[in-house]
XYZ file of C-alpha atoms in Angstrom:
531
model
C -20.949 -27.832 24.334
C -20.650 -27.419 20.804
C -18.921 -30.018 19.091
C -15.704 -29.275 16.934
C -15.688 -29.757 13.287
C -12.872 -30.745 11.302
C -11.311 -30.492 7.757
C -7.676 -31.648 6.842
C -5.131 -30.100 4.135
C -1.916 -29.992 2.203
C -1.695 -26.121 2.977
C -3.436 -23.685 4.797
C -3.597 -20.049 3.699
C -4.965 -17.482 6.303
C -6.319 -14.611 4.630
C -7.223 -14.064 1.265
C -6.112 -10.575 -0.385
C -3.652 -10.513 -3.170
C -0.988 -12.458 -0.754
C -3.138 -15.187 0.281
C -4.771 -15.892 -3.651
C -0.952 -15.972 -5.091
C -0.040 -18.680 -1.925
C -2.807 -20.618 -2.796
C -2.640 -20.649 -6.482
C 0.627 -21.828 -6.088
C 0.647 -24.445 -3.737
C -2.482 -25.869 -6.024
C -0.528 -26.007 -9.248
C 1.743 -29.071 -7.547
C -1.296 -30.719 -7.275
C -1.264 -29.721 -3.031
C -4.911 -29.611 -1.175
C -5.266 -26.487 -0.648
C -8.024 -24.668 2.610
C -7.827 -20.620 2.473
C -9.421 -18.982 5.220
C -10.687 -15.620 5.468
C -12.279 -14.039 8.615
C -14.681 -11.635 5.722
C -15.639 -12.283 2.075
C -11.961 -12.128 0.763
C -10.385 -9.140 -0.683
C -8.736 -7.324 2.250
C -6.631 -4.266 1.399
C -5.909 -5.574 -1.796
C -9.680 -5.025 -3.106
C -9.707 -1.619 -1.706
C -6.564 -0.423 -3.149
C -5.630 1.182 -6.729
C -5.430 -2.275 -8.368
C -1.305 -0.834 -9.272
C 1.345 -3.388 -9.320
C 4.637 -2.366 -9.460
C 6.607 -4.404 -12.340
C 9.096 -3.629 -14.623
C 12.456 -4.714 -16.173
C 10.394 -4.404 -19.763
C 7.446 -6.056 -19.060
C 4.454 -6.743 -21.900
C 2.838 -4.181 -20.607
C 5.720 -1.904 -20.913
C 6.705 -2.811 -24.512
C 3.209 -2.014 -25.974
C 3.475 1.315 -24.813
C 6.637 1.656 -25.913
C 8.664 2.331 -22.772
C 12.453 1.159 -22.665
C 12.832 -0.597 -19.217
C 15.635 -3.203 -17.978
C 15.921 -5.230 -14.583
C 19.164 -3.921 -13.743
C 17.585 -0.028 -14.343
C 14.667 -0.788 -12.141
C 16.969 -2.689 -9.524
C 19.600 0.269 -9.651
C 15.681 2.947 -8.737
C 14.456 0.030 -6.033
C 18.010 -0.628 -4.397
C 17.500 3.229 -2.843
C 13.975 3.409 -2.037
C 14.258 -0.343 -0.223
C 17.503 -0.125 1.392
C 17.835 -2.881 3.967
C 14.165 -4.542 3.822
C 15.799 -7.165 2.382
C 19.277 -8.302 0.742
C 20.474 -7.154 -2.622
C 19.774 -10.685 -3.665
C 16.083 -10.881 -3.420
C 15.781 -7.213 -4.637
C 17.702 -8.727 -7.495
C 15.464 -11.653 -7.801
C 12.110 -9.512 -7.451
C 13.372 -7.488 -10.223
C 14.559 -10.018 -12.616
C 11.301 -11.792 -12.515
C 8.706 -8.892 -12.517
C 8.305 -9.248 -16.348
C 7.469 -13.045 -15.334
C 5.482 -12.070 -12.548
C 2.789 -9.515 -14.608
C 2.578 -12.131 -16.960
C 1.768 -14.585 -14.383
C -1.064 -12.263 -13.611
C -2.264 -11.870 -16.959
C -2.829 -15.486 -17.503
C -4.841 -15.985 -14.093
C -7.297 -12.929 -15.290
C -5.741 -9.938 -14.039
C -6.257 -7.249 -17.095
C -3.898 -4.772 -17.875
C -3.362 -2.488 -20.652
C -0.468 -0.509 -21.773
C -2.127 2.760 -22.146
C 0.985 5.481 -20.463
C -0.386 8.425 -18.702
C 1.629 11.288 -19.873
C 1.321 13.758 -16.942
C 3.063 13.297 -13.077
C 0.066 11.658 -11.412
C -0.513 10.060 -7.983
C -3.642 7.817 -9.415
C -4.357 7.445 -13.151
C -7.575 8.585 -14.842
C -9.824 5.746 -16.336
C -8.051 6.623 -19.635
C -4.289 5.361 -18.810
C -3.048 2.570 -16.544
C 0.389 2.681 -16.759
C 2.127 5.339 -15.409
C 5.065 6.667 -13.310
C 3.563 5.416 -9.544
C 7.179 6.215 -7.634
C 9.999 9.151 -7.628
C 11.371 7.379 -10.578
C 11.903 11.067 -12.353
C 12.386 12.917 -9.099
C 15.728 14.379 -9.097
C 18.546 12.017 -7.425
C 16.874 9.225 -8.593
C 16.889 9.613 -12.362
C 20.800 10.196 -11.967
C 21.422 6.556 -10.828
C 19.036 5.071 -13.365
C 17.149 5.747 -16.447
C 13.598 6.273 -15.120
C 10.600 4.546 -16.556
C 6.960 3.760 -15.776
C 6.450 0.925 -13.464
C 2.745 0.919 -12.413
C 0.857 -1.289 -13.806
C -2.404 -0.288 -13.102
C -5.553 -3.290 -13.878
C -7.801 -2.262 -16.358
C -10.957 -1.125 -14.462
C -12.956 2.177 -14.129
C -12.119 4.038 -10.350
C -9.772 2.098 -7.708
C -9.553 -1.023 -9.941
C -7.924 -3.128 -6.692
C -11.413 -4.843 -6.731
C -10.894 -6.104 -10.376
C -7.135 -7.070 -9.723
C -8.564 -9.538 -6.854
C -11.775 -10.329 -8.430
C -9.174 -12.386 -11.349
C -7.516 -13.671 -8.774
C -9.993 -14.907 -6.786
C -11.798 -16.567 -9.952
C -8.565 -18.624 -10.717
C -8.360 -20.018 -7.163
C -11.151 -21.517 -7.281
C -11.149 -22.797 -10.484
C -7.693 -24.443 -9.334
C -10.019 -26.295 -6.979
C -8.811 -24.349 -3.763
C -11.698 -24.542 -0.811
C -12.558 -20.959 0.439
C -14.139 -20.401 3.813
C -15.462 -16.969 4.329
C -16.766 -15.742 7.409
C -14.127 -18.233 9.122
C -11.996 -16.217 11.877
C -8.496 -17.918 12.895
C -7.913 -17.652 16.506
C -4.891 -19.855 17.183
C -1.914 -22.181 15.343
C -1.833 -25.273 16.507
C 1.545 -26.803 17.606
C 2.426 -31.011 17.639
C 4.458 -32.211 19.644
C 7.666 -32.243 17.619
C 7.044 -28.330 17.389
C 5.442 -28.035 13.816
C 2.410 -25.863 13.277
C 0.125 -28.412 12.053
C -3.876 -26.971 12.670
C -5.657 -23.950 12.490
C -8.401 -23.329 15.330
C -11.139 -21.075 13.484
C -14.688 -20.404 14.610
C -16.936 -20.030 11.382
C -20.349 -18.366 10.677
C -23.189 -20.474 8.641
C -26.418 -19.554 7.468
C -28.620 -16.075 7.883
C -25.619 -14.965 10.427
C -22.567 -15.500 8.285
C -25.089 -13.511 5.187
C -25.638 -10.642 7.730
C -21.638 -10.789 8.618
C -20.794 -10.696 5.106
C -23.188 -7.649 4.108
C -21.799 -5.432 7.117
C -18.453 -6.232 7.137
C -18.799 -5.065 3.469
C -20.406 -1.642 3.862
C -17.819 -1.412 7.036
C -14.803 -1.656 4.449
C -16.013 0.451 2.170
C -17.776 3.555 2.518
C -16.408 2.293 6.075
C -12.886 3.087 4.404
C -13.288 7.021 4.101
C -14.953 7.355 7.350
C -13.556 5.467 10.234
C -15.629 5.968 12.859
C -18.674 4.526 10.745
C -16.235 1.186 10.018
C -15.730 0.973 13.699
C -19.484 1.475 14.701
C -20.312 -1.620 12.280
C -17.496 -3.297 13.364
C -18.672 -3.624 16.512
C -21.770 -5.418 14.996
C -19.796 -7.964 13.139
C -17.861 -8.536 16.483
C -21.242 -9.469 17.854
C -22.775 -11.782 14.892
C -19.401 -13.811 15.687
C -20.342 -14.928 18.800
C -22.822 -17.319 17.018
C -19.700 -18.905 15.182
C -18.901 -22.727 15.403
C -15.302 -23.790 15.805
C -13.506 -25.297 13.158
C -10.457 -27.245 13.175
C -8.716 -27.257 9.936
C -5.140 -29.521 9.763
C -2.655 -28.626 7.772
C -0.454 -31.946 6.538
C 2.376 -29.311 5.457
C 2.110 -26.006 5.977
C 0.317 -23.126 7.063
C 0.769 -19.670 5.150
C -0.233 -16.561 7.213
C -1.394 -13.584 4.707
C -3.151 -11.904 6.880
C -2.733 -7.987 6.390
C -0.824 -5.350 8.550
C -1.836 -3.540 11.959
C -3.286 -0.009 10.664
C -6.983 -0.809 12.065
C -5.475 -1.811 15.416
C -5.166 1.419 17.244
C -3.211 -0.108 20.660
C -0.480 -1.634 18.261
C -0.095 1.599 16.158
C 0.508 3.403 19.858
C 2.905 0.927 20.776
C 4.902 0.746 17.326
C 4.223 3.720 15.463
C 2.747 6.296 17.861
C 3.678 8.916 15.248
C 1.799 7.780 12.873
C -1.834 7.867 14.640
C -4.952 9.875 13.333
C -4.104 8.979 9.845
C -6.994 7.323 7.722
C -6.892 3.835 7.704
C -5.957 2.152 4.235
C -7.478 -1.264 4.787
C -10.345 -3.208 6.525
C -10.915 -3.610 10.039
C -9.429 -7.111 9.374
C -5.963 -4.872 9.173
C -6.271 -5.381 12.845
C -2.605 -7.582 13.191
C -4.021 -10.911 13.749
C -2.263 -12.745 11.400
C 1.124 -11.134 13.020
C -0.130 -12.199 16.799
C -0.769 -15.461 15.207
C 2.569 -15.934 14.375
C 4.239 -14.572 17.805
C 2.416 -16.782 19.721
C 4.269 -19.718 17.968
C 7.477 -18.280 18.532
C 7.744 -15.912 14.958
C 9.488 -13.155 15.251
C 9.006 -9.774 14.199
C 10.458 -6.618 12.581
C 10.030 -3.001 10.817
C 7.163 -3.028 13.095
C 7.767 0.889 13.269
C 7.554 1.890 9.676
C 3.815 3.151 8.124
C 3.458 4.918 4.892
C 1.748 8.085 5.322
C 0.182 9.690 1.930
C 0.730 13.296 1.126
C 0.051 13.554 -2.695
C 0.085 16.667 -4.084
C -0.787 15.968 -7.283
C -3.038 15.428 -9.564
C -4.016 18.067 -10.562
C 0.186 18.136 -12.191
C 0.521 21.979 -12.220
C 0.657 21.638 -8.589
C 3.852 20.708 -8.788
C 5.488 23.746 -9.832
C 4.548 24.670 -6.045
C 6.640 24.979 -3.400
C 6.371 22.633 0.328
C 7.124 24.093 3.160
C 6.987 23.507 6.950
C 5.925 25.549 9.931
C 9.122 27.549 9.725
C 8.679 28.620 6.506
C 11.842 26.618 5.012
C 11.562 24.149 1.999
C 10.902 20.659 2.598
C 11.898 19.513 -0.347
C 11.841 18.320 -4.183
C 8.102 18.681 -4.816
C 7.559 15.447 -7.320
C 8.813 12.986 -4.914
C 6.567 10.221 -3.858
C 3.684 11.200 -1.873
C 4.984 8.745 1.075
C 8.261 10.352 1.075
C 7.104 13.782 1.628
C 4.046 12.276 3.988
C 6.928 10.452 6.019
C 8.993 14.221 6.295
C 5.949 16.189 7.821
C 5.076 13.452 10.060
C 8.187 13.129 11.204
C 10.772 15.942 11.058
C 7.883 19.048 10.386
C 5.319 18.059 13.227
C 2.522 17.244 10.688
C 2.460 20.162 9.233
C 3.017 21.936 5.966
C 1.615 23.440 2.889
C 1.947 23.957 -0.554
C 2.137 27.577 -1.923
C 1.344 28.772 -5.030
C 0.797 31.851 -6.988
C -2.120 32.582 -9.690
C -0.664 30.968 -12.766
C -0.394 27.854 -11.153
C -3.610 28.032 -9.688
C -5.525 28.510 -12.913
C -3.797 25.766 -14.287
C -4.425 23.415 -11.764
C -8.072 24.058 -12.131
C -8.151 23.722 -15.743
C -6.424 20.273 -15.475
C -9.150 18.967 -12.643
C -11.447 17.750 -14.876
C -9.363 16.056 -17.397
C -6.562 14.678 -14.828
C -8.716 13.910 -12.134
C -10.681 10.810 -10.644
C -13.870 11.679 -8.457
C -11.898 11.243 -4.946
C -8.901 13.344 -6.042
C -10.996 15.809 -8.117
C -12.961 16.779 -4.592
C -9.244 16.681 -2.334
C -8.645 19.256 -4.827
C -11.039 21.149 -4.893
C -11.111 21.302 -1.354
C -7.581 22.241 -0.785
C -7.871 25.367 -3.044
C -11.418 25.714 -1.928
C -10.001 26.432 1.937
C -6.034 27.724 1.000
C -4.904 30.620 2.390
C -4.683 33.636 0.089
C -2.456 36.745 -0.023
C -1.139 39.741 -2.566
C 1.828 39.741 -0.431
C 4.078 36.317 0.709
C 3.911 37.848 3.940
C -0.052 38.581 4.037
C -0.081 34.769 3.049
C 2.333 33.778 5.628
C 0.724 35.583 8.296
C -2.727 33.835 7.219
C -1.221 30.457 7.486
C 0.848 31.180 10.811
C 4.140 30.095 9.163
C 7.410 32.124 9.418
C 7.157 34.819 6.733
C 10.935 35.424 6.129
C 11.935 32.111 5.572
C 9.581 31.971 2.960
C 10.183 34.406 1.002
C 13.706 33.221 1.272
C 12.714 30.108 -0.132
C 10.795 31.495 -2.924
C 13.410 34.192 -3.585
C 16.339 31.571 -3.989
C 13.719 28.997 -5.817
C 12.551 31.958 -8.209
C 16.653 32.971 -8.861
C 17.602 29.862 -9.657
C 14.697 29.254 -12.011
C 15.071 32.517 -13.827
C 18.648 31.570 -14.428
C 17.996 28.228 -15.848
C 20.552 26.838 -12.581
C 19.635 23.695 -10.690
C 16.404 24.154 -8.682
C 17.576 24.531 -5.146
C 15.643 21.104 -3.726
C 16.384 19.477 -6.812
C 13.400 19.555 -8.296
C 13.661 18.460 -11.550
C 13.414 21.996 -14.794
C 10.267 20.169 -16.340
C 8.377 20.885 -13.299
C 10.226 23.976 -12.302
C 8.451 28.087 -12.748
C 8.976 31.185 -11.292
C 6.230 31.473 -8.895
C 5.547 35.444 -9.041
C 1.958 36.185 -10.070
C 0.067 37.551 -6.955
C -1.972 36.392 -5.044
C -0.644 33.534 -3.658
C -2.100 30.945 -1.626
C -1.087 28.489 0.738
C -2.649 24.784 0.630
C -2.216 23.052 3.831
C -0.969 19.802 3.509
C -0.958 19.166 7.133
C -1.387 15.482 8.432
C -4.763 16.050 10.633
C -7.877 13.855 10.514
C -10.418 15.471 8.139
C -12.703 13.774 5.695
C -12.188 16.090 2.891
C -8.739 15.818 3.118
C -7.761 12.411 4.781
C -4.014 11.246 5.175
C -4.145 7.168 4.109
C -1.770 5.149 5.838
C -0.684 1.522 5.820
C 1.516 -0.690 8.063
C 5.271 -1.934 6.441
C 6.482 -4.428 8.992
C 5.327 -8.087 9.809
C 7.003 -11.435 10.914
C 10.586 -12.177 9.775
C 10.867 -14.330 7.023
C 13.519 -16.025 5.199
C 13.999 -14.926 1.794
C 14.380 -17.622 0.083
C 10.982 -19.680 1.206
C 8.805 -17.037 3.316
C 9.269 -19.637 6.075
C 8.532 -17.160 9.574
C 11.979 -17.134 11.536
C 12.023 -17.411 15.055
C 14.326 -14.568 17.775
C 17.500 -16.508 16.505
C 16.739 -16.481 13.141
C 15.464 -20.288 12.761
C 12.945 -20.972 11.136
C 9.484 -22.188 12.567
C 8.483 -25.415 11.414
C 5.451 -25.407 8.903
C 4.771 -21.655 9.421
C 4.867 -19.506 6.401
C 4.389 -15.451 6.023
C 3.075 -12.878 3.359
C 2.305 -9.774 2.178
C 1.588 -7.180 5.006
C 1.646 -10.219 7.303
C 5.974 -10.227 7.110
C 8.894 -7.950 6.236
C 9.338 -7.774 2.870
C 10.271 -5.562 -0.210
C 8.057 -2.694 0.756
C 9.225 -2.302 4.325
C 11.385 0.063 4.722
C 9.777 2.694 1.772
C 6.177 2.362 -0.393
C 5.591 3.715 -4.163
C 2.596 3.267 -5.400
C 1.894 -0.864 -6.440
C 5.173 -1.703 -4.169
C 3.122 -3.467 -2.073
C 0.721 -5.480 -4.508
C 3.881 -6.874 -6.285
C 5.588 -7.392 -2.716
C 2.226 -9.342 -1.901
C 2.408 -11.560 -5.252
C 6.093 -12.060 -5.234
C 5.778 -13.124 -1.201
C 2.471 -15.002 -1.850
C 3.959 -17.089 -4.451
C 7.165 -18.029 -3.116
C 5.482 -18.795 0.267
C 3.042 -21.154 -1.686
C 5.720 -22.714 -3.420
C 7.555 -23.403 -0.005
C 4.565 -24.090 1.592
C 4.252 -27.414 -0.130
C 7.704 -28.818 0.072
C 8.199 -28.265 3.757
C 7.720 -31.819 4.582
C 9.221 -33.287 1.442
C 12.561 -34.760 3.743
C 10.372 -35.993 6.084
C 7.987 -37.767 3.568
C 11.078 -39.377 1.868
């Protein structure tokens, strides 16, 4: 029988993405012992992602580029795309200190650079990094505040999530934080007065953990655009971890679970979310829920477990927006620059995964003139792609009939859409006049925008809902709402300001603002007791 090895610490941190660094970091600054754990090489979601962090109320950032921005504007956009996630308080408090917050980031490493992207964009080029990431200018939001640019994108050529954590993960160590890679939590351990007080890991050493750490690598990313590669080599890593030792690592206060969401576990998606299957999975296979069973099994309770952000961007290129949506019936689906999430959460759910995006000539030569120039390399080929493969007609109802889509109701919709614009009225979906033109240059073309899985055209989805927390400490609440001694949450791991609705960097800044006040918590859970 193997024998157990041991290690013993203020706090410890499962999981180390952009949740897990900001717990640790600040549990170390009061001088805590700090043990983070990660089941990989660190990174998670967080090093996969756009590296966009959702801050505003007039940030640095924000005043080099010379944007106008205040908390209560940026609380007044949030307040409708959140709704009951959590209370108006912490929305308050998340906005208030997100000026705070980015420089936080700054002085741990994180770069960023006010440099405002002046086209409607899903993803910045390499040449801006801040930019409007949400619906801020959609119509019905800009009415109930002024809109602004809020994502903050790290300074770093393609998805830049890598450089984001790369800082991040540079300051915890220099903060003297011990990082275990290759270490897998399996269970909390309870005491007898009902604390969580251990982790139980099993950890990988030597030429295995080396081998683990290359494939679990490759299996995140190129494993990210194709799936059923990430699983294949997932399965390898599975095996490799049967050579692990176990590991007992105490916790003297706290542990802080920050641990990712459920999108890479398939029976959980069925059980939660089973609309919401087939999608591409934004994450690593360590997105698996883990860090959410973890905190069950000790009595945590959960919620939102239902909600998943499905992407359905249609732009960049941005002429693309002077399109029109519309479902299997031929009807509108709605204002065209909303969110990408918003619209991906109407065709998976009201429109049966289906729709597409028609356009006539004009604003197909302008969207290929802007692909170059507007473009990184993954959206430049989804573009390219989708007007590669479109549907094409002289006629809305030769277009219609090539698609399979009702062709009455759309010219309806283009007839009313094409009235209102020629009139200089309201667009009918409320579409906002900057993005609004009379779409009457045969041939059209369809793009389908449908929700299906497809390589060229994936739809990326990512988990909302976690453990229940309280707001004020990130402390995981049990089915009455107490609290679970020495149990923290984070991130993707527990509900928080991102649950309910995602814009682009929502969840990063969710995952700092939760990491940090969980860390802070963290270390004065036992402060009573010690006195």
């Amino acid at each position: 029988m193997v024998q157990r090895s041991t290690l013993h610490a203020d706090v410890v941190v499962i999981g180390f993405g952009a949740a897990g660094a900001c717990a640790a970091l600040e549990a170390a600054s009061t001088g805590a012992r700090v043990v983070v754990l990660d089941r990989f090489a660190g990174g998670g979601a967080t090093a996969l992602s756009g590296g966009v962090v959702y801050a505003g109320g007039g940030t640095d950032v924000q005043r080099a580029a010379g944007v106008s921005d205040t908390p209560e504007a940026m609380f007044a956009y949030l307040r409708q795309e959140v709704g009951d996630a959590v209370s108006e308080r912490t929305l308050r408090r998340f906005c208030e200190g997100s000026a705070e917050m980015v420089r936080w980031l700054a002085q741990h490493g994180v770069p960023f650079e006010g440099s405002l992207c002046p086209y409607k964009t899903s993803y910045p080029s390499n040449r801006h990094y801040l930019y409007y990431s949400g619906s801020e200018a959609a119509g019905g939001f800009r009415d109930a505040a002024p809109p602004a640019p809020r994502g903050h994108r790290a300074k770093g050529r393609g998805t830049s999530g890598k450089v984001l954590h790369a800082a991040l993960a540079a300051a915890v160590r220099r903060a003297g934080v011990r990082v275990l890679t290759q270490t897998r939590a399996r269970e909390l351990v309870v005491d007898a007065d009902g604390r969580v007080c251990a982790v139980d890991c099993e950890r990988l050493t030597g030429p295995a953990a080396r081998a683990h750490r290359v494939i679990g690598e490759v299996a995140a990313k190129p494993g990210l655009y194709v799936p059923k590669l990430a699983r294949v080599l997932h399965r390898q890593v599975e095996r490799l971890e049967r050579r692990a030792e176990p590991l007992r690592v105490h916790a003297d206060r706290a542990v802080v679970i920050a641990a990712g969401g459920f999108i890479a576990n398939r029976q959980m998606l069925r059980e939660h979310a089973p609309a919401y299957r087939g999608g591409l999975p934004l994450g690593t296979q360590g997105d698996d829920g883990s860090g959410i069973r973890l905190g069950q099994a000790v009595g945590g309770a959960t919620a939102k477990l239902d909600r998943v952000s499905a992407w359905r961007f249609i732009t960049p290129p941005s002429a693309l927006l002077s399109g029109l949506v519309v479902g299997p019936s031929g009807t509108r689906i709605g204002d065209e620059s909303r969110y990408g999430a918003a619209l991906g959460q109407e065709v998976v759910e009201e429109h049966g995964r289906r729709a597409w995006l028609l356009i006539d000539q004009r604003v197909r030569r302008a969207a290929r003139s802007q692909l170059r120039s507007q473009t990184v390399w993954f959206q430049r080929l989804q573009a390219e792609y989708l007007l590669a493969t479109a549907a094409t007609g002289d006629t809305l109802e030769a277009v219609a009939g090539k698609a399979g889509i009702d062709p009455r109701a759309l010219a309806d919709a283009v007839e009313r859409h094409n009235r209102a614009a020629r009139s200089g009225e309201p667009d009918p979906a409320g579409k906002p006049a900057e993005f609004v033109q009379v779409l009457d240059q045969p041939p059209y073309a369809l793009l389908d925008l449908s929700v299906r899985p497809t390589v060229a055209y994936p739809c990326p989805m990512l988990t909302l809902g976690g453990l229940r927390v309280d707001e004020d400490t990130g402390q995981v609440l049990d089915v009455r709402g107490d609290p679970v001694p020495g149990l923290f949450a984070a991130g993707r791991s527990a509900v928080g300001i991102c649950s309910n609705s995602y814009v682009s960097g929502l969840s990063l800044a969710d995952c700092v603002f939760s990491g940090r006040r969980a860390g802070l918590h963290s270390v004065k859970e036992l402060t009573d007791a010690d006195r």
